[in-house]
Amino acid sequence: MANATISRRQFLVVGGTVTGSLVLGLPGANIARAELADGTFGDRQIGYFVEITPGGRIIIGSNQPEIGQGLRTALPMMVAEELDVDWENVSIRQMPLGIVKTADGYTWKYGGQGVGGSTGLKSNWEFMREVGATARQQLVRAAAARLGVSPEACRTRAGVVLCDATGGEIPYADLVEDAAKLDMPDEAPPLKAMRDYRIIGTHRNSIDGPDIVTGRSKFGLDTQVEGMRYAVIARSPILNGRVRSFDDSAARAVDGVLDVFTIEGPQPGEPYIILASGVAVVATSTWAALKGRKALEIDWEPGPSAGDSSEKFWQENAAMLEDSGQIVTDDGEFSAAMTAADTIVTHRYEVPFVSHQPMEPQNCFAHVKEESCHIIAPTQMPAGASRAAAAVTGLPRENIRIDMTRVGGGFGRRLSNDYVAEAAMISKRAGLPIQLVWTREDDMRNDFYRPGGLHELRAGLDADGKVTAWTQRLASGSKYYRRPNMPDENLWQAELYPDDFPRRIVENYRLEYFHNPIGLPRGSWRAPAHTANAFVIQSFLDEIAADTGQDPLQLRLDILGEERELEYDGHGGPTFNPGRLTRLLKFVAERIGYGKDRPPGTGVGLAAHFTFGGYAAHAFEVTVSGDGELGIDRIVAAIDCGYAVHPNAVKAQLEGATVDGISAAMGQEITVRDGRVQQSNFHNYPLARIAQIPPDFEAHVLNYDETPVGVGEIGIPPVAPALTNAIFAASGVRIRRLPIRDQLRQAAVS
């Protein structure tokens, strides 16, 4: 998006509207009046984000998608803190996508909107506080003018401006009209010091909690629009397959079916705007649409991926690792260091394709008209939804309205807006407002899966057991495959993060990549490649310790060392502090009783990882019976996200990430046979059950400094390796292939 960052002066221009409200974030009063007339604003609104009712109620806009990470509470907490109001007096409204057409393209109207890579909070930390502080500043200036004193003589407290010299006290609600007449100061208002926070960093319940537990929260599937019809798609069951022909006579005979037509997907190898070709059925109800789809007779053209299989994929990966690949990082004198090593440790690890499986399958409302389009969607990237709708309708983006519902789980799946494109295609063709609905089976078999890959790690150690050389070689399907304008030589960048541990600690360091172009679509899955790389790196550390007679915790502490800032050029940088992982490892080790005697069949495992600017560590205690039954007895998890703005949400994210990581490690894998995804629902793609999660589960939030980072992904990467390291400590069985599934039972009988 052109000019994605606009200046404070551009964003925080003040204009008096026809209602006498103070308006921040407008390019001028004339536009403000036009937007008010169009219903975008209500009376008594202070800028795009803040409205104060006559009774003093504060309504704060949330500009980001809410996917369960707590931003609909955390971001308004920032505004409310600087505005200086009581949190109990605050309610939240969801804002639509706001983009503005400029001479150079499009720019943000409400600040950047989109959540992924744990960026939603960090990218809004300064911005949202300044929104609140600026509104408060204008209210103070209005009060000072009314009382005949300088603004410096005034202070605020819980929605009131006070002047000690005069004894004056004016509620915010009485100052809006005066504040609207004031010009914007050139200088940004000062922000509060951390010691003065009354809302930020305090334990607050989710603002949406009552609505969620009583069923009042509106998700995408809850969308109801007058005249809306319903649509489903029969997509190709074969990767990259197409519709050769179809018979829709039985489908059209189903009561309620209105229309049936083909949907064309991309050609093999082309970038995805939708995932698959298929046949759309439009009906008066979801039930009728599903019945119509079931009645279709479709002859599928198999396409070039009909011979793809998981077995072939893993065989090809193993063969590639026997050759030379693309060396993407090569520090120091790697070959010489490896030759000089006293001990060399080498192991391979297999990480599978996995599916997102949010509780709410993909869905989207679309109403395409001749000159406009309205989208209502549970999306992580509303700007991407705007681009997708524009691409298939031919409409300019300023004519496309994107409304965001609460999202029933994202995990990276809804960074892609293929379902938005599908809905817009169907609405345009049918000439109707429609809601596109995916079933669980649709969602499982049509996904942007986390890439699977075969990793080979090798380390050289000196006579003292110190790691002197390290390499990671990976053969995988890159998630960047079929991305627009992505050259083949850059496909590795989504799978190997060159600045991850132990780079810049181990001087002789090499990364090597091989790409396998399997036909499965790939994309971002919660903490993308960090989940794979943390598993293999943290497992390998334990294997180094076992092979060289070292303690796994002490080996980690020796390599990580104390606090220092290392260069980190990837997402989450610009620096990585290994000492912060040291702190977390020591903490979880102490909490779980690392090193204490335990009965046979019981063991403890540890892991820690740096993800997108944040740090996390896990310790698991498990029991493995003689017949290979696994029981998780205890979990200790800790997270360092800098500063926890909304501690309750941070803890909840750490708990949820841990359970998610257990699910993936224990039993989740997407497999392919004859070009077809074999999994379809939770019976063959299991989630962790309550009974698998121990009651003794500690989740700790350890603040570090005054700079917060997002937490949606930080907590998941250490889970699988901590669990499998604990399994090894308990049973002597090393898990090098995920998921764990029945490997322990097989080992028990072998």
XYZ file of C-alpha atoms in Angstrom:
750
model
C 0.000 0.000 0.000
C 1.496 3.318 -1.022
C 2.249 5.828 1.743
C 1.238 3.303 4.382
C 2.699 5.558 7.082
C 1.229 9.031 7.181
C 2.457 11.868 9.336
C 1.004 12.791 12.688
C -0.045 16.127 11.238
C -1.927 14.405 8.405
C -3.590 11.931 10.716
C -4.319 14.208 13.655
C -5.719 17.244 11.886
C -8.585 18.795 13.835
C -11.809 19.870 12.221
C -15.064 21.120 13.682
C -18.004 19.112 12.391
C -21.603 20.099 11.977
C -22.350 18.442 15.317
C -19.783 20.442 17.256
C -17.697 17.353 17.931
C -13.931 17.374 18.093
C -12.647 15.380 15.145
C -9.118 14.010 14.995
C -7.794 12.059 12.075
C -9.623 13.983 9.374
C -8.051 15.796 6.444
C -10.390 18.723 7.020
C -13.804 19.756 8.227
C -15.468 19.484 4.815
C -14.604 15.794 4.572
C -15.656 15.414 8.179
C -19.098 16.773 7.351
C -19.405 14.457 4.367
C -18.543 11.443 6.476
C -20.963 12.503 9.196
C -23.725 12.823 6.644
C -22.897 9.339 5.423
C -23.318 7.906 8.897
C -19.672 7.073 9.549
C -19.610 9.251 12.640
C -22.076 9.848 15.426
C -22.551 12.942 17.578
C -19.969 13.818 20.199
C -17.162 11.854 18.582
C -13.539 12.800 19.232
C -11.684 11.664 16.167
C -12.118 8.344 14.493
C -11.492 6.418 17.689
C -13.198 8.136 20.612
C -16.805 9.069 21.274
C -18.074 10.555 24.542
C -21.794 10.333 25.187
C -23.759 13.019 27.070
C -23.775 10.693 30.063
C -19.996 10.439 29.986
C -19.754 6.960 28.500
C -16.538 6.453 26.497
C -16.790 4.479 23.245
C -13.404 3.550 21.773
C -12.902 2.174 18.287
C -10.722 -0.872 17.705
C -9.081 -0.785 14.286
C -7.637 -4.319 14.268
C -9.188 -7.727 13.588
C -9.912 -9.709 16.749
C -8.890 -13.336 16.318
C -8.811 -14.255 19.999
C -5.516 -12.556 20.809
C -7.213 -9.836 22.879
C -6.517 -6.738 20.770
C -10.121 -5.533 21.028
C -9.373 -5.069 24.711
C -5.646 -4.253 24.665
C -5.696 -1.438 22.081
C -8.587 0.457 23.715
C -6.755 0.019 27.043
C -3.938 2.110 25.543
C -6.330 4.825 24.377
C -8.209 4.855 27.683
C -4.959 5.075 29.643
C -3.786 8.208 27.879
C -7.282 9.674 27.686
C -7.442 9.211 31.471
C -10.865 7.639 31.904
C -12.190 4.829 34.066
C -12.018 1.489 32.259
C -15.392 0.503 33.691
C -16.849 3.404 31.703
C -15.489 2.160 28.360
C -17.164 0.162 25.605
C -15.713 -0.896 22.247
C -16.849 -0.676 18.641
C -15.230 -2.497 15.744
C -13.997 -0.218 12.974
C -14.161 -1.160 9.274
C -11.180 -1.117 6.953
C -10.159 2.468 6.339
C -8.173 3.299 3.222
C -7.887 6.599 1.391
C -7.104 7.083 -2.304
C -4.177 9.435 -2.874
C -2.247 10.583 -5.911
C 0.338 7.883 -5.181
C -2.032 5.014 -4.434
C -3.756 4.162 -1.162
C -2.959 5.005 2.419
C -4.385 4.121 5.800
C -7.274 6.077 7.279
C -7.305 4.489 10.755
C -3.668 3.423 10.892
C -2.408 0.105 9.576
C -4.992 -2.668 9.874
C -4.093 -6.343 9.904
C -2.821 -8.947 12.343
C -0.144 -11.510 11.614
C 3.377 -12.189 12.790
C 2.400 -10.976 16.280
C 2.498 -7.388 14.998
C -0.947 -6.061 15.935
C 0.011 -4.738 19.351
C 3.592 -3.665 18.712
C 2.713 -1.672 15.598
C -0.025 0.209 17.466
C 1.786 0.806 20.765
C 2.811 4.417 20.094
C -0.054 5.194 17.753
C -2.995 4.255 19.978
C -1.530 5.919 23.042
C -1.043 9.104 21.047
C -4.678 8.945 19.922
C -5.770 8.980 23.561
C -3.226 11.578 24.635
C -4.162 13.934 21.806
C -7.857 13.753 22.640
C -7.065 14.411 26.300
C -4.832 17.346 25.344
C -7.603 19.026 23.398
C -10.087 18.548 26.226
C -7.611 20.102 28.673
C -7.074 23.088 26.390
C -10.816 23.582 26.089
C -11.227 23.458 29.861
C -8.347 25.885 30.408
C -9.882 28.396 28.017
C -13.224 28.152 29.782
C -11.655 28.585 33.235
C -9.292 31.368 32.165
C -6.112 29.538 33.110
C -3.218 27.990 31.236
C -3.442 24.324 30.194
C -0.512 23.655 32.525
C -2.736 24.653 35.451
C -5.139 21.831 34.622
C -4.969 18.111 35.160
C -7.299 15.215 34.475
C -8.746 12.420 36.538
C -11.134 9.709 35.410
C -12.934 11.642 32.678
C -12.838 15.053 34.346
C -10.590 18.112 33.858
C -9.646 19.761 37.152
C -8.019 23.091 37.985
C -6.653 23.279 41.528
C -6.149 27.057 41.366
C -9.814 27.817 40.687
C -11.407 24.701 42.076
C -12.992 24.161 38.678
C -13.998 20.668 37.611
C -15.494 19.951 34.189
C -16.531 16.510 32.867
C -15.176 15.563 29.452
C -18.719 15.277 28.136
C -19.229 19.024 28.679
C -16.091 20.035 26.769
C -16.522 18.437 23.371
C -18.090 21.444 21.642
C -15.370 23.822 22.842
C -12.575 21.405 22.052
C -13.795 21.079 18.462
C -12.986 24.746 17.833
C -9.315 24.451 18.746
C -6.416 24.158 16.310
C -4.058 21.215 16.531
C -0.785 21.954 18.366
C 2.369 21.267 16.393
C 3.912 19.147 19.129
C 2.695 15.704 20.086
C 1.492 15.516 23.683
C 3.732 13.750 26.195
C 2.813 10.170 26.996
C 2.505 8.779 30.504
C 5.402 7.142 32.296
C 4.908 3.471 33.090
C 4.781 4.222 36.826
C 1.612 6.262 36.253
C -0.358 3.556 34.424
C -3.763 2.762 35.893
C -5.063 0.602 33.021
C -2.151 -0.585 30.888
C -0.476 -3.581 32.474
C -3.326 -4.315 34.868
C -5.430 -7.460 35.001
C -8.603 -6.789 33.034
C -11.136 -9.252 31.729
C -11.794 -9.378 28.003
C -14.222 -6.657 27.009
C -16.036 -9.293 24.934
C -16.102 -12.004 27.596
C -19.781 -11.686 28.568
C -20.895 -11.631 24.917
C -18.790 -14.679 24.078
C -20.125 -16.855 26.895
C -23.720 -15.781 26.272
C -23.563 -16.239 22.493
C -23.973 -12.568 21.586
C -20.592 -12.098 19.879
C -20.948 -11.850 16.121
C -18.666 -14.073 14.072
C -18.622 -14.232 10.294
C -21.117 -17.086 10.203
C -23.549 -14.971 12.245
C -23.856 -12.409 9.443
C -27.442 -11.744 8.419
C -28.294 -9.236 5.681
C -31.732 -8.701 4.201
C -32.109 -10.558 0.916
C -28.961 -12.598 1.477
C -28.614 -15.958 -0.247
C -26.203 -18.792 0.537
C -23.467 -20.454 -1.487
C -21.157 -23.448 -1.301
C -18.553 -24.718 -3.748
C -17.691 -28.245 -4.869
C -13.922 -27.828 -5.216
C -11.583 -30.129 -7.053
C -10.651 -33.027 -4.755
C -7.381 -33.357 -6.678
C -4.612 -30.817 -6.152
C -4.533 -28.468 -9.155
C -7.466 -30.298 -10.752
C -10.099 -28.595 -12.895
C -13.702 -29.093 -13.955
C -13.853 -31.000 -17.233
C -17.664 -31.105 -17.301
C -20.605 -31.360 -14.909
C -24.288 -32.291 -14.824
C -26.320 -29.984 -12.574
C -29.824 -31.208 -13.443
C -30.310 -33.017 -10.120
C -28.840 -30.089 -8.207
C -31.182 -27.587 -9.836
C -34.108 -29.832 -8.924
C -33.375 -29.383 -5.208
C -35.917 -27.062 -3.592
C -34.243 -23.709 -2.914
C -31.355 -23.998 -5.376
C -31.195 -20.797 -7.433
C -28.104 -21.127 -9.615
C -25.170 -23.409 -10.416
C -22.002 -22.380 -12.270
C -18.260 -23.025 -12.468
C -15.575 -21.142 -10.566
C -12.201 -21.008 -12.289
C -9.117 -21.367 -10.128
C -5.541 -20.464 -11.035
C -3.513 -22.464 -13.497
C -0.925 -24.797 -11.913
C 2.084 -22.767 -10.823
C 0.251 -19.427 -10.947
C -0.223 -17.306 -7.799
C -3.335 -18.163 -5.816
C -6.269 -15.795 -5.722
C -8.479 -18.759 -4.874
C -7.282 -22.263 -4.073
C -9.181 -24.495 -6.460
C -11.497 -24.673 -9.438
C -14.990 -25.922 -8.752
C -18.736 -25.581 -9.140
C -20.710 -23.059 -7.065
C -24.254 -23.658 -5.863
C -26.385 -20.684 -4.788
C -29.549 -21.315 -2.787
C -32.046 -19.852 -0.360
C -30.463 -21.676 2.586
C -27.196 -23.340 3.479
C -29.007 -26.674 3.700
C -30.399 -26.350 0.186
C -26.988 -25.313 -1.142
C -25.323 -28.330 0.473
C -28.007 -30.685 -0.861
C -27.567 -29.199 -4.309
C -23.808 -29.632 -4.126
C -24.198 -33.268 -3.121
C -26.429 -33.855 -6.162
C -23.845 -32.555 -8.638
C -22.145 -34.965 -11.013
C -18.702 -33.584 -11.870
C -16.023 -34.999 -14.143
C -12.674 -33.717 -12.857
C -9.566 -33.129 -14.965
C -6.776 -34.485 -12.688
C -4.021 -32.054 -13.652
C -0.272 -32.256 -12.982
C -0.464 -33.038 -9.242
C -2.508 -36.235 -9.516
C 0.597 -38.299 -8.822
C 1.636 -36.389 -5.699
C 1.879 -38.377 -2.486
C 3.367 -37.999 0.970
C 5.502 -41.087 0.427
C 6.982 -39.580 -2.733
C 7.528 -36.223 -1.005
C 9.593 -37.696 1.835
C 11.579 -39.908 -0.518
C 12.441 -36.902 -2.688
C 13.476 -34.876 0.357
C 15.818 -37.627 1.546
C 17.347 -37.909 -1.919
C 17.908 -34.150 -2.120
C 19.788 -34.134 1.180
C 22.274 -36.563 -0.361
C 23.222 -33.837 -2.836
C 24.258 -30.185 -2.540
C 21.665 -27.450 -2.164
C 21.453 -23.665 -2.059
C 23.767 -22.325 0.644
C 21.923 -19.308 2.022
C 24.085 -18.484 5.048
C 27.778 -19.266 5.448
C 29.575 -17.688 8.412
C 33.163 -18.209 9.450
C 35.192 -21.178 8.247
C 32.512 -23.836 8.473
C 34.190 -26.637 6.522
C 37.516 -26.179 8.289
C 35.841 -26.045 11.695
C 33.890 -29.213 11.008
C 37.048 -30.982 9.847
C 38.863 -29.923 13.011
C 36.041 -30.975 15.349
C 36.765 -33.668 17.932
C 33.154 -34.869 17.836
C 30.484 -34.582 15.141
C 26.801 -35.104 15.914
C 24.309 -35.533 13.047
C 20.574 -36.252 13.110
C 17.563 -35.837 10.824
C 14.086 -34.665 11.791
C 10.792 -34.830 9.933
C 8.180 -32.091 10.380
C 4.809 -32.691 8.669
C 2.336 -30.546 6.792
C -0.357 -29.341 9.187
C -3.707 -27.609 8.728
C -5.006 -24.557 10.593
C -8.486 -25.792 11.486
C -9.984 -22.761 13.236
C -13.249 -23.545 14.987
C -15.049 -21.239 12.559
C -14.538 -22.510 8.988
C -13.967 -19.973 6.223
C -16.946 -17.843 5.251
C -17.692 -14.467 3.739
C -20.624 -12.212 2.900
C -20.326 -10.386 -0.417
C -22.668 -8.061 -2.265
C -21.256 -6.921 -5.578
C -23.130 -4.154 -7.347
C -22.329 -2.299 -10.542
C -20.293 0.398 -8.799
C -19.687 -0.919 -5.295
C -18.998 -3.999 -3.242
C -19.667 -4.796 0.403
C -17.679 -7.510 2.168
C -18.286 -8.788 5.700
C -15.630 -11.305 6.648
C -13.669 -12.865 9.494
C -10.278 -11.877 8.132
C -6.850 -11.208 9.583
C -5.964 -8.932 6.674
C -8.806 -6.599 5.694
C -6.533 -4.788 3.234
C -5.925 -8.142 1.549
C -9.681 -8.688 1.440
C -10.004 -5.329 -0.296
C -7.377 -6.293 -2.870
C -8.973 -9.698 -3.459
C -12.426 -8.200 -3.986
C -11.018 -5.545 -6.305
C -9.171 -8.164 -8.351
C -12.275 -10.223 -9.094
C -14.809 -7.390 -9.425
C -12.714 -4.832 -11.289
C -13.919 -2.148 -8.882
C -11.617 0.500 -7.404
C -10.749 -0.253 -3.796
C -12.294 2.963 -2.519
C -15.652 1.574 -3.710
C -15.266 -1.603 -1.663
C -16.358 -1.603 1.983
C -14.742 -4.197 4.232
C -16.392 -4.880 7.589
C -14.682 -7.207 10.047
C -16.476 -9.603 12.346
C -14.932 -11.325 15.307
C -12.803 -14.171 13.945
C -13.358 -17.706 15.194
C -9.669 -18.532 15.056
C -7.033 -17.317 12.634
C -3.643 -18.999 13.194
C -2.436 -17.467 9.911
C -5.110 -19.069 7.728
C -7.026 -15.835 7.392
C -3.999 -13.906 6.223
C -5.090 -15.335 2.871
C -8.355 -13.991 1.479
C -9.164 -16.668 -1.087
C -12.599 -17.160 0.472
C -13.282 -13.432 0.042
C -12.370 -13.680 -3.634
C -14.650 -16.711 -4.013
C -17.572 -14.908 -2.379
C -17.095 -11.842 -4.573
C -16.921 -14.030 -7.697
C -20.169 -15.758 -6.789
C -22.029 -12.573 -5.872
C -20.930 -10.882 -9.087
C -21.976 -13.840 -11.230
C -25.280 -14.447 -9.404
C -26.141 -10.763 -9.051
C -27.139 -11.383 -5.432
C -25.874 -10.704 -1.927
C -24.540 -14.064 -0.782
C -22.875 -15.687 2.171
C -20.269 -18.242 1.145
C -19.989 -21.078 3.658
C -17.251 -23.690 3.957
C -17.797 -26.969 5.783
C -15.178 -28.496 8.068
C -14.253 -30.875 5.247
C -13.867 -27.947 2.841
C -11.559 -26.272 5.335
C -9.440 -29.361 5.953
C -8.891 -30.211 2.301
C -8.469 -26.661 0.992
C -5.896 -24.912 3.118
C -2.594 -23.102 2.968
C -0.798 -25.762 4.995
C 2.282 -25.307 7.132
C 5.110 -26.653 4.953
C 6.466 -30.093 5.719
C 10.184 -30.674 5.563
C 13.117 -32.947 6.294
C 15.843 -31.285 8.382
C 19.406 -32.500 8.791
C 21.416 -30.910 11.610
C 25.119 -31.400 12.170
C 27.333 -29.932 14.868
C 31.059 -30.062 15.443
C 32.345 -29.949 19.036
C 35.821 -29.447 20.460
C 37.461 -31.609 23.121
C 35.690 -29.647 25.881
C 32.245 -30.301 24.412
C 31.814 -26.767 23.080
C 29.924 -26.386 19.793
C 32.317 -24.904 17.239
C 30.395 -25.487 13.990
C 26.722 -25.856 13.140
C 24.702 -26.508 10.002
C 21.043 -26.999 9.232
C 20.054 -28.461 5.862
C 16.376 -28.427 4.909
C 14.411 -30.005 2.060
C 10.837 -28.731 2.109
C 7.963 -27.188 0.234
C 8.312 -23.420 0.680
C 5.281 -21.362 1.634
C 6.576 -18.734 -0.799
C 5.954 -21.089 -3.726
C 3.403 -19.530 -6.114
C 3.714 -16.146 -4.428
C 3.603 -13.213 -6.880
C 7.002 -11.872 -7.901
C 8.888 -14.409 -5.790
C 12.056 -15.675 -7.512
C 13.063 -19.278 -6.896
C 16.298 -18.249 -5.219
C 14.310 -16.582 -2.413
C 11.964 -19.467 -1.613
C 14.152 -20.467 1.347
C 13.456 -17.204 3.178
C 10.117 -18.441 4.507
C 11.573 -21.694 5.868
C 14.987 -20.859 7.328
C 15.410 -17.726 9.433
C 19.140 -17.065 9.120
C 19.520 -15.021 12.312
C 17.841 -17.575 14.581
C 19.776 -19.239 17.394
C 22.593 -20.247 17.349
C 23.812 -17.838 14.659
C 26.207 -15.133 15.913
C 26.878 -17.384 18.925
C 28.407 -20.280 16.985
C 30.898 -18.574 14.666
C 31.043 -21.253 11.973
C 27.466 -21.503 10.825
C 25.865 -22.667 7.586
C 22.291 -22.988 6.284
C 21.425 -24.962 3.148
C 18.068 -25.269 1.396
C 16.409 -27.586 -1.144
C 12.935 -26.849 -2.514
C 10.364 -29.568 -3.191
C 7.487 -28.210 -5.365
C 4.741 -30.548 -4.145
C 1.257 -29.450 -5.244
C -0.074 -28.792 -1.720
C -0.758 -25.082 -1.128
C 1.396 -23.677 1.667
C 1.063 -20.687 3.920
C 1.573 -19.214 7.367
C 0.644 -21.438 10.305
C 0.939 -19.937 13.786
C 4.598 -18.849 14.166
C 5.308 -20.190 10.635
C 8.742 -21.780 10.308
C 9.565 -21.153 13.960
C 7.471 -24.165 14.978
C 9.489 -26.439 12.715
C 12.886 -24.934 13.443
C 12.378 -24.791 17.208
C 11.495 -28.490 17.220
C 14.573 -29.556 15.301
C 17.049 -27.172 16.966
C 15.863 -27.782 20.519
C 15.682 -31.547 19.935
C 19.174 -31.484 18.468
C 20.557 -29.669 21.524
C 19.292 -32.502 23.710
C 20.829 -35.024 21.337
C 24.182 -33.232 21.475
C 23.973 -33.364 25.260
C 23.094 -37.066 25.253
C 25.782 -37.990 22.723
C 28.521 -36.068 24.570
C 27.520 -36.706 28.175
C 26.398 -33.157 28.974
C 23.360 -31.910 30.865
C 20.714 -30.552 28.429
C 19.931 -27.473 30.524
C 23.554 -26.614 31.232
C 24.462 -27.043 27.560
C 21.809 -24.480 26.652
C 22.920 -22.058 29.350
C 26.553 -22.365 28.264
C 25.691 -21.600 24.634
C 23.192 -18.811 25.351
C 25.275 -17.038 27.974
C 24.353 -13.788 29.649
C 22.428 -10.799 28.365
C 23.731 -9.076 25.267
C 22.196 -7.736 22.078
C 22.987 -9.679 18.913
C 22.112 -8.443 15.440
C 18.838 -9.907 14.159
C 17.815 -8.755 10.689
C 14.647 -10.843 10.433
C 11.113 -10.160 11.605
C 11.229 -9.478 15.339
C 14.572 -7.652 15.209
C 16.669 -5.575 15.104
C 18.276 -7.509 17.951
C 18.043 -10.828 19.779
C 19.100 -11.106 23.427
C 20.036 -14.716 24.263
C 20.223 -13.841 27.955
C 16.460 -13.411 28.007
C 16.115 -17.069 27.009
C 18.608 -17.937 29.750
C 16.362 -16.196 32.279
C 13.277 -18.087 31.120
C 15.027 -21.461 31.050
C 16.297 -21.009 34.592
C 12.814 -19.985 35.691
C 10.924 -22.943 34.219
C 13.662 -25.350 35.319
C 13.366 -24.180 38.905
C 9.567 -24.272 38.849
C 9.427 -27.838 37.526
C 12.154 -29.113 39.810
C 14.710 -29.849 37.126
C 17.411 -32.244 38.287
C 15.411 -33.779 41.119
C 15.190 -37.549 41.386
C 12.120 -39.005 39.717
C 10.778 -42.546 39.498
C 11.604 -44.720 36.468
C 9.437 -43.889 33.478
C 9.155 -40.208 34.444
C 11.244 -37.437 32.926
C 11.541 -33.696 32.382
C 12.299 -31.869 29.140
C 12.999 -28.221 28.361
C 13.020 -25.946 25.331
C 13.139 -22.217 24.629
C 12.836 -20.086 21.510
C 12.831 -16.496 20.236
C 9.887 -15.701 17.967
C 8.970 -12.376 16.348
C 10.576 -10.262 19.069
C 9.398 -12.305 22.061
C 10.832 -15.120 24.152
C 9.248 -18.285 25.556
C 10.301 -21.423 27.400
C 8.540 -24.631 28.390
C 9.245 -27.453 30.791
C 7.257 -30.700 30.616
C 7.156 -33.570 33.068
C 5.819 -36.780 31.520
C 5.376 -40.433 32.341
C 5.778 -43.193 29.749
C 4.460 -46.606 30.774
C 6.019 -49.919 29.844
C 3.545 -50.386 27.002
C 4.206 -46.918 25.581
C 1.296 -44.953 27.042
C 2.186 -41.268 27.398
C 0.886 -39.087 30.198
C 1.689 -35.396 30.575
C 1.951 -34.835 34.331
C 2.979 -31.208 34.551
C 3.671 -28.158 32.380
C 5.481 -24.939 33.252
C 5.470 -22.229 30.582
C 6.935 -18.733 30.701
C 6.840 -15.838 28.274
C 8.776 -12.585 28.008
C 6.983 -10.172 25.678
C 8.810 -7.109 26.929
C 5.883 -5.521 28.716
C 2.470 -7.138 29.072
C -0.108 -4.498 28.166
C -3.027 -6.876 28.808
C -1.603 -9.564 31.140
C -4.751 -11.689 31.196
C -4.674 -11.988 27.411
C -0.935 -12.730 27.394
C -1.430 -15.578 29.848
C -4.401 -16.872 27.858
C -2.347 -16.813 24.660
C 0.476 -18.723 26.330
C -1.972 -21.335 27.602
C -3.710 -21.615 24.239
C -0.435 -21.820 22.325
C 0.720 -24.616 24.613
C -2.433 -26.645 24.015
C -2.202 -25.920 20.283
C 1.402 -27.091 20.278
C 0.468 -30.297 22.084
C -2.268 -30.974 19.519
C 0.145 -30.584 16.630
C 2.901 -32.609 18.276
C 0.699 -35.499 19.339
C -1.370 -36.314 16.288
C -1.715 -33.744 13.515
C -0.492 -34.407 9.997
C -1.812 -33.714 6.513
C -1.004 -36.499 4.073
C -1.550 -36.855 0.327
C -2.267 -39.908 -1.822
C -2.878 -39.739 -5.581
C -3.018 -35.955 -5.394
C -5.772 -35.954 -2.749
C -5.612 -34.744 0.848
C -6.506 -37.718 3.041
C -7.723 -35.924 6.168
C -11.234 -34.503 6.328
C -12.357 -33.798 9.909
C -11.325 -34.169 13.532
C -11.724 -37.952 13.494
C -8.524 -38.220 11.454
C -6.975 -34.878 12.375
C -7.307 -34.865 16.177
C -7.177 -31.936 18.556
C -5.868 -32.384 22.095
C -8.597 -33.446 24.529
C -9.098 -31.978 27.988
C -7.917 -35.215 29.579
C -4.533 -34.877 27.829
C -3.803 -31.503 29.459
C -2.712 -31.806 33.095
C -4.376 -29.771 35.859
C -0.866 -28.853 37.006
C -0.246 -26.311 34.258
C 1.534 -23.072 35.128
C 1.683 -20.140 32.713
C 3.877 -17.225 33.763
C 4.274 -13.753 32.250
C 7.673 -12.213 33.036
C 7.970 -8.542 32.120
C 11.366 -7.353 30.965
C 11.226 -3.726 29.849
C 8.776 -1.048 28.712
C 8.442 -2.177 25.093
C 5.659 -4.675 24.323
C 5.503 -7.157 21.471
C 2.575 -9.268 20.320
C 2.133 -12.717 21.829
C -0.119 -14.683 19.486
C 2.741 -16.862 18.244
C 5.556 -16.635 20.784
C 4.252 -19.406 23.021
C 3.967 -22.297 20.560
C 7.470 -23.070 19.148
C 9.053 -24.533 22.334
C 6.118 -26.873 23.049
C 6.888 -29.843 20.787
C 10.610 -30.069 21.618
C 10.038 -29.664 25.365
C 7.507 -32.503 25.176
C 9.683 -34.830 23.089
C 12.751 -34.051 25.193
C 10.736 -35.054 28.261
C 9.692 -38.265 26.501
C 13.350 -39.103 25.901
C 14.218 -38.400 29.535
C 11.387 -40.683 30.655
C 11.753 -43.537 28.176
C 14.969 -43.265 26.200
C 12.892 -43.047 23.006
C 13.924 -40.131 20.801
C 11.123 -38.652 18.691
C 12.600 -37.323 15.453
C 9.413 -37.468 13.406
C 6.260 -35.517 14.169
C 3.547 -36.214 15.027
C 4.306 -38.539 17.951
C 1.150 -40.600 17.435
C 1.904 -44.277 18.194
C 5.713 -44.160 18.046
C 6.021 -44.877 21.776
C 3.781 -47.930 21.556
C 5.756 -49.198 18.580
C 9.000 -48.710 20.500
C 7.565 -50.594 23.485
C 6.860 -53.728 21.453
C 9.984 -53.643 19.282
